[in-house]
């Protein structure tokens, strides 16, 4: 019901869905290789201690989007995430649920982590998702 938008929580969900749709449309990494294994790689799928997983989506022209999902009710600070390449990264979206948790100045650090050559530490909100992409600016 449209009347539900009178409540801030419902408006927040509507805005999140709009933000997710906009990100999807502008990010070929999220859709251009949906039907081929070349478009997906696990970064971590075994972190049951934190109820967290991460993966990278890869576009047909090499675009990358790292997705970190926290299924825990606890926000993780200084959570180490494997990255597919070095350089600067930027948070393009977080489903922080109003906690105002954001990551800035993300730099990939050289050194092996989960079979990758780079990683970084970020804050992942409770029951939230963080989307990262290389900062090519």
PDB file of C-alpha atoms in Angstrom:
ATOM      1  CA  UNK A   1       0.000   0.000   0.000  1.00  0.00           C
ATOM      2  CA  UNK A   2       1.277   3.454  -0.889  1.00  0.00           C
ATOM      3  CA  UNK A   3       0.075   4.690   2.506  1.00  0.00           C
ATOM      4  CA  UNK A   4       2.940   2.702   4.051  1.00  0.00           C
ATOM      5  CA  UNK A   5       5.293   5.372   2.701  1.00  0.00           C
ATOM      6  CA  UNK A   6       4.002   7.624   5.482  1.00  0.00           C
ATOM      7  CA  UNK A   7       6.361   5.716   7.816  1.00  0.00           C
ATOM      8  CA  UNK A   8      10.099   6.466   7.633  1.00  0.00           C
ATOM      9  CA  UNK A   9      11.129   2.782   7.720  1.00  0.00           C
ATOM     10  CA  UNK A  10       9.000   2.012   4.678  1.00  0.00           C
ATOM     11  CA  UNK A  11      10.356   5.060   2.814  1.00  0.00           C
ATOM     12  CA  UNK A  12      13.855   3.823   3.673  1.00  0.00           C
ATOM     13  CA  UNK A  13      13.186   0.448   2.076  1.00  0.00           C
ATOM     14  CA  UNK A  14      11.775   2.169  -0.999  1.00  0.00           C
ATOM     15  CA  UNK A  15      14.918   4.335  -1.252  1.00  0.00           C
ATOM     16  CA  UNK A  16      17.194   1.294  -0.805  1.00  0.00           C
ATOM     17  CA  UNK A  17      15.441  -0.566  -3.630  1.00  0.00           C
ATOM     18  CA  UNK A  18      15.774   2.535  -5.828  1.00  0.00           C
ATOM     19  CA  UNK A  19      19.489   2.792  -4.971  1.00  0.00           C
ATOM     20  CA  UNK A  20      20.034  -0.924  -5.688  1.00  0.00           C
ATOM     21  CA  UNK A  21      18.256  -0.621  -9.038  1.00  0.00           C
ATOM     22  CA  UNK A  22      20.349   2.423  -9.991  1.00  0.00           C
ATOM     23  CA  UNK A  23      23.574   0.635  -9.025  1.00  0.00           C
ATOM     24  CA  UNK A  24      22.561  -2.432 -11.018  1.00  0.00           C
ATOM     25  CA  UNK A  25      21.783  -0.376 -14.129  1.00  0.00           C
ATOM     26  CA  UNK A  26      25.090   1.519 -14.108  1.00  0.00           C
ATOM     27  CA  UNK A  27      27.356  -1.419 -13.161  1.00  0.00           C
ATOM     28  CA  UNK A  28      27.953  -3.934 -15.976  1.00  0.00           C
ATOM     29  CA  UNK A  29      29.913  -6.101 -13.530  1.00  0.00           C
ATOM     30  CA  UNK A  30      26.602  -6.954 -11.876  1.00  0.00           C
ATOM     31  CA  UNK A  31      24.806  -8.127 -15.005  1.00  0.00           C
ATOM     32  CA  UNK A  32      26.862  -8.411 -18.207  1.00  0.00           C
ATOM     33  CA  UNK A  33      28.056 -11.960 -17.468  1.00  0.00           C
ATOM     34  CA  UNK A  34      25.081 -13.352 -15.572  1.00  0.00           C
ATOM     35  CA  UNK A  35      25.034 -16.549 -17.608  1.00  0.00           C
ATOM     36  CA  UNK A  36      28.706 -17.454 -17.574  1.00  0.00           C
ATOM     37  CA  UNK A  37      31.003 -18.549 -14.728  1.00  0.00           C
ATOM     38  CA  UNK A  38      33.456 -15.834 -15.845  1.00  0.00           C
ATOM     39  CA  UNK A  39      31.265 -13.228 -14.149  1.00  0.00           C
ATOM     40  CA  UNK A  40      31.591 -14.527 -10.566  1.00  0.00           C
ATOM     41  CA  UNK A  41      34.390 -15.454  -8.160  1.00  0.00           C
ATOM     42  CA  UNK A  42      34.236 -16.201  -4.452  1.00  0.00           C
ATOM     43  CA  UNK A  43      36.539 -14.145  -2.252  1.00  0.00           C
ATOM     44  CA  UNK A  44      35.512 -15.737   1.056  1.00  0.00           C
ATOM     45  CA  UNK A  45      32.783 -18.290   1.573  1.00  0.00           C
ATOM     46  CA  UNK A  46      34.035 -19.936   4.739  1.00  0.00           C
ATOM     47  CA  UNK A  47      33.884 -17.237   7.443  1.00  0.00           C
ATOM     48  CA  UNK A  48      31.265 -18.846   9.658  1.00  0.00           C
ATOM     49  CA  UNK A  49      32.782 -17.174  12.736  1.00  0.00           C
ATOM     50  CA  UNK A  50      31.522 -13.826  11.419  1.00  0.00           C
ATOM     51  CA  UNK A  51      28.552 -15.094   9.359  1.00  0.00           C
ATOM     52  CA  UNK A  52      30.056 -13.166   6.477  1.00  0.00           C
ATOM     53  CA  UNK A  53      30.862 -13.892   2.842  1.00  0.00           C
ATOM     54  CA  UNK A  54      32.301 -11.942  -0.048  1.00  0.00           C
ATOM     55  CA  UNK A  55      32.529 -12.304  -3.793  1.00  0.00           C
ATOM     56  CA  UNK A  56      33.457 -10.343  -6.882  1.00  0.00           C
ATOM     57  CA  UNK A  57      31.268  -9.840  -9.941  1.00  0.00           C
ATOM     58  CA  UNK A  58      33.155  -9.282 -13.176  1.00  0.00           C
ATOM     59  CA  UNK A  59      31.807  -7.561 -16.273  1.00  0.00           C
ATOM     60  CA  UNK A  60      32.596  -8.649 -19.807  1.00  0.00           C
ATOM     61  CA  UNK A  61      34.968  -5.678 -20.204  1.00  0.00           C
ATOM     62  CA  UNK A  62      36.763  -6.387 -16.912  1.00  0.00           C
ATOM     63  CA  UNK A  63      34.624  -4.202 -14.638  1.00  0.00           C
ATOM     64  CA  UNK A  64      34.664  -5.405 -11.016  1.00  0.00           C
ATOM     65  CA  UNK A  65      32.287  -5.115  -8.071  1.00  0.00           C
ATOM     66  CA  UNK A  66      33.194  -6.638  -4.706  1.00  0.00           C
ATOM     67  CA  UNK A  67      30.218  -7.526  -2.523  1.00  0.00           C
ATOM     68  CA  UNK A  68      30.611  -8.183   1.217  1.00  0.00           C
ATOM     69  CA  UNK A  69      27.555  -9.609   3.004  1.00  0.00           C
ATOM     70  CA  UNK A  70      27.196  -9.729   6.795  1.00  0.00           C
ATOM     71  CA  UNK A  71      24.453 -12.082   7.995  1.00  0.00           C
ATOM     72  CA  UNK A  72      25.337 -11.352  11.637  1.00  0.00           C
ATOM     73  CA  UNK A  73      23.521  -8.941  13.938  1.00  0.00           C
ATOM     74  CA  UNK A  74      26.928  -7.471  14.824  1.00  0.00           C
ATOM     75  CA  UNK A  75      28.765  -4.823  12.797  1.00  0.00           C
ATOM     76  CA  UNK A  76      32.344  -5.861  12.063  1.00  0.00           C
ATOM     77  CA  UNK A  77      35.020  -3.179  12.248  1.00  0.00           C
ATOM     78  CA  UNK A  78      38.426  -3.752  10.674  1.00  0.00           C
ATOM     79  CA  UNK A  79      36.986  -6.730   8.813  1.00  0.00           C
ATOM     80  CA  UNK A  80      39.593  -7.995   6.359  1.00  0.00           C
ATOM     81  CA  UNK A  81      38.369  -8.549   2.822  1.00  0.00           C
ATOM     82  CA  UNK A  82      40.314 -10.119  -0.039  1.00  0.00           C
ATOM     83  CA  UNK A  83      40.432  -7.948  -3.166  1.00  0.00           C
ATOM     84  CA  UNK A  84      41.047  -8.996  -6.765  1.00  0.00           C
ATOM     85  CA  UNK A  85      43.439  -6.121  -7.499  1.00  0.00           C
ATOM     86  CA  UNK A  86      45.516  -3.411  -5.860  1.00  0.00           C
ATOM     87  CA  UNK A  87      44.958   0.320  -5.775  1.00  0.00           C
ATOM     88  CA  UNK A  88      42.219   2.461  -4.338  1.00  0.00           C
ATOM     89  CA  UNK A  89      38.661   1.214  -3.924  1.00  0.00           C
ATOM     90  CA  UNK A  90      35.480   3.061  -3.089  1.00  0.00           C
ATOM     91  CA  UNK A  91      32.253   2.117  -1.426  1.00  0.00           C
ATOM     92  CA  UNK A  92      29.442   2.646  -3.918  1.00  0.00           C
ATOM     93  CA  UNK A  93      26.572   1.429  -1.722  1.00  0.00           C
ATOM     94  CA  UNK A  94      25.965   0.086   1.743  1.00  0.00           C
ATOM     95  CA  UNK A  95      22.749  -1.293   3.185  1.00  0.00           C
ATOM     96  CA  UNK A  96      23.638   0.072   6.592  1.00  0.00           C
ATOM     97  CA  UNK A  97      20.038   0.271   7.831  1.00  0.00           C
ATOM     98  CA  UNK A  98      20.450   3.819   9.084  1.00  0.00           C
ATOM     99  CA  UNK A  99      23.529   3.117  11.215  1.00  0.00           C
ATOM    100  CA  UNK A 100      25.511   5.621   9.109  1.00  0.00           C
ATOM    101  CA  UNK A 101      28.402   3.170   8.710  1.00  0.00           C
ATOM    102  CA  UNK A 102      30.439   4.079   5.645  1.00  0.00           C
ATOM    103  CA  UNK A 103      33.912   3.260   4.394  1.00  0.00           C
ATOM    104  CA  UNK A 104      36.194   5.925   2.925  1.00  0.00           C
ATOM    105  CA  UNK A 105      39.795   5.962   1.717  1.00  0.00           C
ATOM    106  CA  UNK A 106      39.893   2.247   0.955  1.00  0.00           C
ATOM    107  CA  UNK A 107      43.357   1.157  -0.121  1.00  0.00           C
ATOM    108  CA  UNK A 108      44.248  -2.384  -1.154  1.00  0.00           C
ATOM    109  CA  UNK A 109      47.204  -3.695   0.813  1.00  0.00           C
ATOM    110  CA  UNK A 110      49.641  -6.077  -0.881  1.00  0.00           C
ATOM    111  CA  UNK A 111      50.030  -9.464   0.749  1.00  0.00           C
ATOM    112  CA  UNK A 112      48.321 -12.817   0.382  1.00  0.00           C
ATOM    113  CA  UNK A 113      44.880 -13.244   1.931  1.00  0.00           C
ATOM    114  CA  UNK A 114      42.386 -15.983   0.987  1.00  0.00           C
ATOM    115  CA  UNK A 115      44.390 -16.859  -2.129  1.00  0.00           C
ATOM    116  CA  UNK A 116      44.398 -13.240  -3.324  1.00  0.00           C
ATOM    117  CA  UNK A 117      47.320 -10.851  -3.602  1.00  0.00           C
ATOM    118  CA  UNK A 118      45.505  -7.896  -2.016  1.00  0.00           C
ATOM    119  CA  UNK A 119      43.132  -7.152   0.838  1.00  0.00           C
ATOM    120  CA  UNK A 120      41.792  -4.284   2.892  1.00  0.00           C
ATOM    121  CA  UNK A 121      39.992  -3.730   6.166  1.00  0.00           C
ATOM    122  CA  UNK A 122      36.520  -2.219   6.175  1.00  0.00           C
ATOM    123  CA  UNK A 123      33.535  -1.861   8.470  1.00  0.00           C
ATOM    124  CA  UNK A 124      30.601  -4.071   7.524  1.00  0.00           C
ATOM    125  CA  UNK A 125      27.249  -3.089   9.079  1.00  0.00           C
ATOM    126  CA  UNK A 126      25.156  -5.617  10.968  1.00  0.00           C
ATOM    127  CA  UNK A 127      22.806  -7.491   8.638  1.00  0.00           C
ATOM    128  CA  UNK A 128      24.207  -5.396   5.827  1.00  0.00           C
ATOM    129  CA  UNK A 129      25.958  -5.468   2.481  1.00  0.00           C
ATOM    130  CA  UNK A 130      28.841  -3.328   1.253  1.00  0.00           C
ATOM    131  CA  UNK A 131      29.499  -2.845  -2.478  1.00  0.00           C
ATOM    132  CA  UNK A 132      33.037  -1.818  -3.515  1.00  0.00           C
ATOM    133  CA  UNK A 133      34.507  -0.977  -6.888  1.00  0.00           C
ATOM    134  CA  UNK A 134      37.976   0.098  -8.011  1.00  0.00           C
ATOM    135  CA  UNK A 135      38.394   3.863  -7.783  1.00  0.00           C
ATOM    136  CA  UNK A 136      39.666   4.721 -11.243  1.00  0.00           C
ATOM    137  CA  UNK A 137      39.744   8.466 -10.609  1.00  0.00           C
TER     138      UNK A 137
END
